[in-house]
Short mmCIF file of N, CA and C in Angstrom, two decimals:
data_model
loop_
_atom_site.label_atom_id
_atom_site.label_comp_id
_atom_site.label_asym_id
_atom_site.label_seq_id
_atom_site.Cartn_x
_atom_site.Cartn_y
_atom_site.Cartn_z
N MET A 867 0.82 -1.18 0.00
CA MET A 867 0.00 0.00 0.00
C MET A 867 0.88 1.25 0.00
N THR A 868 0.49 2.26 -0.73
CA THR A 868 1.25 3.51 -0.76
C THR A 868 0.61 4.52 0.18
N ASP A 869 1.37 5.52 0.47
CA ASP A 869 0.85 6.58 1.33
C ASP A 869 -0.39 7.19 0.71
N GLY A 870 -1.37 7.48 1.52
CA GLY A 870 -2.58 8.12 1.03
C GLY A 870 -3.67 7.13 0.65
N GLU A 871 -3.36 5.83 0.53
CA GLU A 871 -4.39 4.86 0.20
C GLU A 871 -5.11 4.41 1.46
N ASN A 872 -6.38 4.09 1.32
CA ASN A 872 -7.18 3.62 2.43
C ASN A 872 -6.97 2.13 2.56
N SER A 873 -6.70 1.67 3.77
CA SER A 873 -6.44 0.26 3.99
C SER A 873 -7.72 -0.55 3.98
N GLY A 874 -8.85 0.13 3.97
CA GLY A 874 -10.11 -0.57 4.03
C GLY A 874 -10.55 -0.86 5.45
N THR A 875 -9.67 -0.62 6.39
CA THR A 875 -10.01 -0.81 7.80
C THR A 875 -10.69 0.44 8.32
N PRO A 876 -11.82 0.28 8.96
CA PRO A 876 -12.51 1.49 9.46
C PRO A 876 -11.64 2.20 10.50
N ALA A 877 -11.81 3.49 10.53
CA ALA A 877 -11.07 4.30 11.51
C ALA A 877 -11.54 3.95 12.91
N ALA A 878 -10.66 4.13 13.84
CA ALA A 878 -11.02 3.86 15.22
C ALA A 878 -12.16 4.79 15.62
N PRO A 879 -13.15 4.26 16.32
CA PRO A 879 -14.27 5.11 16.71
C PRO A 879 -13.80 6.20 17.67
N THR A 880 -14.39 7.37 17.50
CA THR A 880 -14.05 8.46 18.41
C THR A 880 -15.07 8.49 19.53
N SER A 881 -14.62 8.93 20.63
CA SER A 881 -15.49 9.03 21.79
C SER A 881 -16.10 10.42 21.81
N ALA A 882 -17.39 10.53 21.54
CA ALA A 882 -18.05 11.83 21.50
C ALA A 882 -17.91 12.59 22.82
N PRO A 883 -18.11 11.95 23.97
CA PRO A 883 -17.94 12.70 25.22
C PRO A 883 -16.50 13.19 25.41
N ALA A 884 -15.54 12.37 25.03
CA ALA A 884 -14.14 12.78 25.17
C ALA A 884 -13.83 13.95 24.24
N ASP A 885 -14.36 13.92 23.01
CA ASP A 885 -14.15 15.02 22.07
C ASP A 885 -14.79 16.30 22.59
N ALA A 886 -15.98 16.18 23.14
CA ALA A 886 -16.67 17.35 23.69
C ALA A 886 -15.89 17.92 24.87
N ALA A 887 -15.36 17.05 25.71
CA ALA A 887 -14.57 17.51 26.85
C ALA A 887 -13.30 18.21 26.38
N ARG A 888 -12.67 17.67 25.34
CA ARG A 888 -11.46 18.29 24.80
C ARG A 888 -11.77 19.68 24.25
N ARG A 889 -12.90 19.82 23.54
CA ARG A 889 -13.30 21.12 23.01
C ARG A 889 -13.62 22.07 24.16
N ALA A 890 -14.27 21.58 25.20
CA ALA A 890 -14.62 22.42 26.34
C ALA A 890 -13.36 22.94 27.03
N ASP A 891 -12.29 22.13 27.04
CA ASP A 891 -11.04 22.58 27.65
C ASP A 891 -10.42 23.73 26.88
N LEU A 892 -10.70 23.83 25.60
CA LEU A 892 -10.16 24.90 24.77
C LEU A 892 -10.89 26.22 25.02
N MET A 893 -12.12 26.16 25.47
CA MET A 893 -12.93 27.35 25.72
C MET A 893 -12.64 27.87 27.12
N PRO A 894 -12.25 29.13 27.25
CA PRO A 894 -11.98 29.64 28.59
C PRO A 894 -13.27 29.71 29.41
N ARG A 895 -13.13 29.68 30.72
CA ARG A 895 -14.29 29.83 31.59
C ARG A 895 -14.73 31.28 31.53
N LEU A 896 -16.01 31.49 31.32
CA LEU A 896 -16.57 32.84 31.20
C LEU A 896 -17.46 33.14 32.39
N TYR A 897 -17.43 34.40 32.82
CA TYR A 897 -18.18 34.83 34.00
C TYR A 897 -18.88 36.15 33.73
N ASP A 898 -20.03 36.35 34.37
CA ASP A 898 -20.69 37.65 34.26
C ASP A 898 -20.04 38.62 35.24
N GLN A 899 -20.58 39.84 35.33
CA GLN A 899 -19.97 40.87 36.16
C GLN A 899 -20.03 40.53 37.65
N ARG A 900 -20.88 39.62 38.03
CA ARG A 900 -20.98 39.23 39.44
C ARG A 900 -20.16 37.98 39.75
N GLY A 901 -19.42 37.49 38.76
CA GLY A 901 -18.56 36.33 38.97
C GLY A 901 -19.25 35.00 38.83
N ARG A 902 -20.45 34.99 38.24
CA ARG A 902 -21.17 33.72 38.03
C ARG A 902 -20.76 33.11 36.70
N LEU A 903 -20.50 31.82 36.71
CA LEU A 903 -20.11 31.09 35.51
C LEU A 903 -21.24 31.15 34.48
N ILE A 904 -20.90 31.51 33.24
CA ILE A 904 -21.89 31.60 32.16
C ILE A 904 -21.36 30.90 30.92
N ASP A 905 -22.26 30.60 29.98
CA ASP A 905 -21.83 29.98 28.73
C ASP A 905 -21.52 31.06 27.70
N PHE A 906 -20.98 30.64 26.57
CA PHE A 906 -20.54 31.58 25.53
C PHE A 906 -21.71 32.41 24.99
N ALA A 907 -22.86 31.77 24.77
CA ALA A 907 -24.01 32.49 24.23
C ALA A 907 -24.45 33.62 25.18
N THR A 908 -24.44 33.35 26.47
CA THR A 908 -24.80 34.37 27.45
C THR A 908 -23.77 35.49 27.47
N TYR A 909 -22.50 35.13 27.35
CA TYR A 909 -21.42 36.11 27.32
C TYR A 909 -21.62 37.07 26.13
N VAL A 910 -21.90 36.51 24.97
CA VAL A 910 -22.12 37.33 23.78
C VAL A 910 -23.36 38.19 23.95
N GLN A 911 -24.43 37.61 24.50
CA GLN A 911 -25.67 38.35 24.68
C GLN A 911 -25.48 39.53 25.65
N LEU A 912 -24.68 39.34 26.68
CA LEU A 912 -24.39 40.45 27.60
C LEU A 912 -23.79 41.63 26.86
N HIS A 913 -22.87 41.34 25.94
CA HIS A 913 -22.24 42.41 25.17
C HIS A 913 -23.20 43.02 24.15
N LEU A 914 -24.06 42.22 23.56
CA LEU A 914 -25.02 42.75 22.59
C LEU A 914 -26.08 43.62 23.27
N ASP A 915 -26.54 43.19 24.44
CA ASP A 915 -27.59 43.92 25.15
C ASP A 915 -27.06 45.17 25.85
N ASN A 916 -25.77 45.18 26.17
CA ASN A 916 -25.18 46.28 26.94
C ASN A 916 -23.88 46.75 26.31
N PRO A 917 -23.95 47.47 25.18
CA PRO A 917 -22.69 47.93 24.56
C PRO A 917 -21.88 48.74 25.57
N GLY A 918 -20.60 48.45 25.64
CA GLY A 918 -19.73 49.14 26.57
C GLY A 918 -19.77 48.58 27.98
N CYS A 919 -20.43 47.45 28.16
CA CYS A 919 -20.56 46.87 29.51
C CYS A 919 -19.22 46.50 30.12
N GLU A 920 -18.21 46.34 29.29
CA GLU A 920 -16.91 45.95 29.83
C GLU A 920 -16.17 47.12 30.48
N HIS A 921 -16.59 48.34 30.20
CA HIS A 921 -15.91 49.52 30.74
C HIS A 921 -16.27 49.73 32.21
N VAL A 922 -15.24 49.88 33.04
CA VAL A 922 -15.44 50.18 34.46
C VAL A 922 -14.97 51.60 34.73
N ALA A 923 -13.74 51.91 34.34
CA ALA A 923 -13.19 53.25 34.55
C ALA A 923 -11.99 53.45 33.63
N SER A 924 -11.73 54.71 33.26
CA SER A 924 -10.54 55.02 32.49
C SER A 924 -10.22 56.50 32.65
N GLU A 925 -8.95 56.81 32.61
CA GLU A 925 -8.52 58.20 32.71
C GLU A 925 -7.05 58.33 32.36
N ARG A 926 -6.69 59.55 31.99
CA ARG A 926 -5.29 59.85 31.71
C ARG A 926 -4.65 60.38 32.99
N VAL A 927 -3.46 59.88 33.25
CA VAL A 927 -2.67 60.34 34.38
C VAL A 927 -1.29 60.68 33.83
N GLY A 928 -1.03 61.95 33.61
CA GLY A 928 0.25 62.36 33.02
C GLY A 928 0.47 61.64 31.71
N PRO A 929 1.61 60.96 31.56
CA PRO A 929 1.90 60.27 30.30
C PRO A 929 1.34 58.85 30.22
N TYR A 930 0.34 58.53 31.04
CA TYR A 930 -0.23 57.19 31.08
C TYR A 930 -1.74 57.23 30.85
N TRP A 931 -2.26 56.14 30.30
CA TRP A 931 -3.70 55.92 30.19
C TRP A 931 -4.02 54.71 31.06
N VAL A 932 -4.90 54.91 32.03
CA VAL A 932 -5.27 53.84 32.95
C VAL A 932 -6.71 53.43 32.62
N SER A 933 -6.91 52.14 32.36
CA SER A 933 -8.26 51.67 32.07
C SER A 933 -8.51 50.38 32.85
N THR A 934 -9.72 50.28 33.36
CA THR A 934 -10.14 49.09 34.10
C THR A 934 -11.36 48.54 33.40
N LEU A 935 -11.30 47.25 33.08
CA LEU A 935 -12.34 46.61 32.28
C LEU A 935 -12.78 45.29 32.89
N TRP A 936 -14.02 44.92 32.58
CA TRP A 936 -14.51 43.59 32.88
C TRP A 936 -14.29 42.78 31.61
N PHE A 937 -13.49 41.73 31.71
CA PHE A 937 -13.26 40.86 30.57
C PHE A 937 -14.20 39.66 30.59
N GLY A 938 -14.56 39.21 31.77
CA GLY A 938 -15.43 38.05 31.88
C GLY A 938 -14.71 36.74 31.67
N ILE A 939 -13.41 36.79 31.50
CA ILE A 939 -12.59 35.59 31.30
C ILE A 939 -11.67 35.49 32.50
N ASP A 940 -11.67 34.36 33.16
CA ASP A 940 -10.84 34.18 34.35
C ASP A 940 -9.38 34.25 33.93
N SER A 941 -8.69 35.27 34.39
CA SER A 941 -7.30 35.47 34.00
C SER A 941 -6.32 34.95 35.04
N GLY A 942 -6.78 34.14 35.94
CA GLY A 942 -5.88 33.57 36.93
C GLY A 942 -6.22 34.05 38.32
N SER A 943 -5.34 33.72 39.23
CA SER A 943 -5.64 34.00 40.63
C SER A 943 -5.58 35.49 40.94
N VAL A 944 -6.45 35.89 41.84
CA VAL A 944 -6.44 37.25 42.35
C VAL A 944 -5.34 37.30 43.40
N PRO A 945 -4.42 38.25 43.29
CA PRO A 945 -3.31 38.29 44.26
C PRO A 945 -3.78 38.81 45.61
N ALA A 946 -4.24 37.91 46.45
CA ALA A 946 -4.69 38.26 47.79
C ALA A 946 -4.44 37.05 48.69
N PRO A 947 -4.24 37.30 49.97
CA PRO A 947 -4.03 36.15 50.86
C PRO A 947 -5.27 35.27 50.89
N ARG A 948 -5.06 33.98 50.92
CA ARG A 948 -6.17 33.04 50.98
C ARG A 948 -6.10 32.25 52.27
N GLN A 949 -7.25 31.93 52.79
CA GLN A 949 -7.32 31.08 53.96
C GLN A 949 -7.30 29.63 53.49
N PRO A 950 -6.71 28.73 54.27
CA PRO A 950 -6.70 27.32 53.87
C PRO A 950 -8.13 26.82 53.62
N GLY A 951 -8.31 26.16 52.52
CA GLY A 951 -9.62 25.60 52.18
C GLY A 951 -10.55 26.56 51.48
N SER A 952 -10.15 27.83 51.32
CA SER A 952 -11.04 28.78 50.66
C SER A 952 -10.97 28.60 49.15
N ARG A 953 -12.02 28.99 48.47
CA ARG A 953 -12.05 28.90 47.01
C ARG A 953 -11.66 30.24 46.42
N ARG A 954 -10.89 30.20 45.37
CA ARG A 954 -10.45 31.41 44.70
C ARG A 954 -11.55 31.94 43.80
N ALA A 955 -11.83 33.21 43.92
CA ALA A 955 -12.81 33.83 43.03
C ALA A 955 -12.14 34.09 41.69
N PRO A 956 -12.89 33.97 40.60
CA PRO A 956 -12.29 34.22 39.28
C PRO A 956 -11.91 35.69 39.11
N ALA A 957 -10.75 35.93 38.54
CA ALA A 957 -10.27 37.29 38.29
C ALA A 957 -10.79 37.74 36.93
N VAL A 958 -11.93 38.39 36.91
CA VAL A 958 -12.59 38.73 35.64
C VAL A 958 -12.49 40.22 35.31
N TYR A 959 -11.87 41.01 36.19
CA TYR A 959 -11.63 42.43 35.95
C TYR A 959 -10.13 42.66 35.91
N ARG A 960 -9.72 43.66 35.14
CA ARG A 960 -8.28 43.94 35.03
C ARG A 960 -8.07 45.43 34.79
N THR A 961 -7.05 45.97 35.44
CA THR A 961 -6.61 47.35 35.19
C THR A 961 -5.34 47.28 34.36
N MET A 962 -5.29 48.11 33.34
CA MET A 962 -4.13 48.16 32.46
C MET A 962 -3.59 49.59 32.43
N VAL A 963 -2.29 49.72 32.35
CA VAL A 963 -1.63 51.02 32.25
C VAL A 963 -0.85 51.04 30.95
N GLU A 964 -1.16 52.02 30.12
CA GLU A 964 -0.45 52.17 28.84
C GLU A 964 0.37 53.45 28.87
N ARG A 965 1.57 53.36 28.35
CA ARG A 965 2.39 54.57 28.21
C ARG A 965 1.97 55.31 26.96
N LEU A 966 1.67 56.60 27.09
CA LEU A 966 1.29 57.41 25.95
C LEU A 966 2.48 58.15 25.36
N GLU A 967 3.55 58.19 26.13
CA GLU A 967 4.77 58.87 25.68
C GLU A 967 5.95 57.93 25.90
N ASN A 968 6.83 57.87 24.93
CA ASN A 968 7.98 56.97 25.02
C ASN A 968 8.89 57.27 26.20
N ARG A 969 8.95 58.52 26.62
CA ARG A 969 9.85 58.91 27.71
C ARG A 969 9.33 58.47 29.07
N ALA A 970 8.09 58.07 29.15
CA ALA A 970 7.50 57.68 30.44
C ALA A 970 8.11 56.36 30.91
N PRO A 971 8.44 56.27 32.20
CA PRO A 971 8.97 55.00 32.72
C PRO A 971 7.94 53.89 32.61
N ASP A 972 8.42 52.68 32.50
CA ASP A 972 7.54 51.52 32.49
C ASP A 972 6.76 51.48 33.80
N PRO A 973 5.44 51.23 33.76
CA PRO A 973 4.65 51.19 35.00
C PRO A 973 5.15 50.15 36.00
N GLY A 974 5.87 49.14 35.53
CA GLY A 974 6.42 48.13 36.43
C GLY A 974 7.40 48.72 37.43
N VAL A 975 8.01 49.85 37.09
CA VAL A 975 8.93 50.54 38.00
C VAL A 975 8.21 50.93 39.28
N PHE A 976 6.92 51.20 39.17
CA PHE A 976 6.12 51.62 40.33
C PHE A 976 5.41 50.44 41.00
N GLY A 977 5.76 49.22 40.58
CA GLY A 977 5.12 48.04 41.15
C GLY A 977 3.80 47.69 40.51
N LEU A 978 3.50 48.31 39.37
CA LEU A 978 2.24 48.06 38.68
C LEU A 978 2.46 47.04 37.58
N THR A 979 2.20 45.79 37.88
CA THR A 979 2.37 44.72 36.90
C THR A 979 1.02 44.09 36.63
N PRO A 980 0.85 43.44 35.48
CA PRO A 980 -0.43 42.79 35.18
C PRO A 980 -0.86 41.80 36.25
N ASP A 981 0.09 41.19 36.93
CA ASP A 981 -0.26 40.22 37.97
C ASP A 981 -0.89 40.86 39.19
N THR A 982 -0.61 42.14 39.42
CA THR A 982 -1.14 42.79 40.62
C THR A 982 -2.41 43.59 40.36
N MET A 983 -2.86 43.61 39.12
CA MET A 983 -4.00 44.45 38.78
C MET A 983 -5.17 43.64 38.23
N ARG A 984 -5.50 42.55 38.92
CA ARG A 984 -6.64 41.70 38.55
C ARG A 984 -7.58 41.63 39.74
N TYR A 985 -8.87 41.58 39.44
CA TYR A 985 -9.85 41.66 40.51
C TYR A 985 -11.02 40.70 40.26
N ALA A 986 -11.68 40.32 41.34
CA ALA A 986 -12.80 39.39 41.24
C ALA A 986 -14.15 40.10 41.22
N SER A 987 -14.21 41.34 41.69
CA SER A 987 -15.50 42.05 41.74
C SER A 987 -15.35 43.46 41.19
N GLU A 988 -16.45 44.04 40.79
CA GLU A 988 -16.41 45.41 40.27
C GLU A 988 -15.97 46.38 41.36
N ALA A 989 -16.43 46.18 42.59
CA ALA A 989 -16.03 47.07 43.68
C ALA A 989 -14.51 47.02 43.89
N ASP A 990 -13.93 45.81 43.87
CA ASP A 990 -12.48 45.69 44.00
C ASP A 990 -11.77 46.32 42.80
N ALA A 991 -12.35 46.18 41.61
CA ALA A 991 -11.75 46.75 40.40
C ALA A 991 -11.75 48.28 40.48
N ARG A 992 -12.84 48.87 40.95
CA ARG A 992 -12.90 50.33 41.09
C ARG A 992 -11.88 50.82 42.13
N ALA A 993 -11.80 50.11 43.25
CA ALA A 993 -10.83 50.48 44.28
C ALA A 993 -9.41 50.30 43.76
N GLY A 994 -9.16 49.23 43.03
CA GLY A 994 -7.84 48.99 42.45
C GLY A 994 -7.48 50.05 41.42
N HIS A 995 -8.45 50.45 40.61
CA HIS A 995 -8.23 51.50 39.61
C HIS A 995 -7.80 52.79 40.32
N ALA A 996 -8.54 53.16 41.38
CA ALA A 996 -8.21 54.38 42.12
C ALA A 996 -6.81 54.29 42.73
N GLN A 997 -6.44 53.12 43.21
CA GLN A 997 -5.11 52.93 43.80
C GLN A 997 -4.02 53.08 42.74
N VAL A 998 -4.24 52.53 41.55
CA VAL A 998 -3.27 52.65 40.46
C VAL A 998 -3.10 54.12 40.07
N VAL A 999 -4.23 54.83 39.94
CA VAL A 999 -4.19 56.25 39.58
C VAL A 999 -3.41 57.03 40.65
N GLU A 1000 -3.68 56.76 41.92
CA GLU A 1000 -2.98 57.44 43.01
C GLU A 1000 -1.49 57.13 42.98
N THR A 1001 -1.13 55.88 42.74
CA THR A 1001 0.28 55.48 42.65
C THR A 1001 0.99 56.25 41.54
N LEU A 1002 0.35 56.34 40.38
CA LEU A 1002 0.97 57.05 39.26
C LEU A 1002 1.08 58.55 39.55
N ARG A 1003 0.03 59.13 40.11
CA ARG A 1003 0.08 60.57 40.44
C ARG A 1003 1.19 60.86 41.44
N ASP A 1004 1.30 60.02 42.46
CA ASP A 1004 2.36 60.21 43.46
C ASP A 1004 3.74 60.08 42.81
N ALA A 1005 3.91 59.11 41.93
CA ALA A 1005 5.20 58.91 41.25
C ALA A 1005 5.53 60.10 40.36
N ILE A 1006 4.54 60.60 39.65
CA ILE A 1006 4.77 61.75 38.76
C ILE A 1006 5.10 62.99 39.58
N GLN A 1007 4.37 63.18 40.69
CA GLN A 1007 4.62 64.33 41.55
C GLN A 1007 6.02 64.25 42.16
N SER A 1008 6.42 63.06 42.60
CA SER A 1008 7.76 62.89 43.17
C SER A 1008 8.84 63.17 42.13
N ALA A 1009 8.62 62.68 40.92
CA ALA A 1009 9.61 62.88 39.85
C ALA A 1009 9.74 64.36 39.50
N THR A 1010 8.63 65.09 39.46
CA THR A 1010 8.72 66.52 39.12
C THR A 1010 9.26 67.34 40.28
N ALA A 1011 9.03 66.90 41.52
CA ALA A 1011 9.54 67.62 42.69
C ALA A 1011 11.06 67.47 42.79
N GLU A 1012 11.60 66.35 42.30
CA GLU A 1012 13.03 66.10 42.38
C GLU A 1012 13.81 66.90 41.34
N ARG A 1013 13.15 67.29 40.24
CA ARG A 1013 13.84 68.06 39.20
C ARG A 1013 13.94 69.52 39.60
N PRO A 1014 15.10 70.13 39.44
CA PRO A 1014 15.21 71.56 39.76
C PRO A 1014 14.43 72.38 38.74
N ALA A 1015 13.88 73.45 39.19
CA ALA A 1015 13.11 74.33 38.30
C ALA A 1015 14.04 75.00 37.31
N VAL A 1016 13.59 75.10 36.08
CA VAL A 1016 14.38 75.75 35.03
C VAL A 1016 14.02 77.23 35.04
N ARG A 1017 15.02 78.09 35.19
CA ARG A 1017 14.75 79.53 35.22
C ARG A 1017 15.03 80.13 33.86
N ALA A 1018 14.18 81.03 33.49
CA ALA A 1018 14.33 81.68 32.19
C ALA A 1018 15.20 82.88 32.25
#
């Protein structure tokens, strides 16, 4: 027999439940704004019924743009102390800091990394957003206070 020819032997049967489970593993876990597990159709419907529902807060802080969004996709553990036996809430909100100017220091210099800016609830996301904004404002104020004034 040459390559590409059918041996006449039927293919091994596939396990429908196993195939479905494999496909389900490829789909990320989706959550609504309250952290309840939802299916893909519900996730899409939330966006169709509420345009802009992912927006929580955004603002410019000096040379940075700070935005906090609900993604609805569990992005990993929320960085908070856990008690033994407690269940981790899905991290479905995230604050991001973008540099708008090349001269601006990387936000990581101020301890603002993607790992530290994930939240499980909208209230935590709003509080985290405010903390990020305050951190950046303090850093910018400190940097400008350290520079000597230029006299004309």
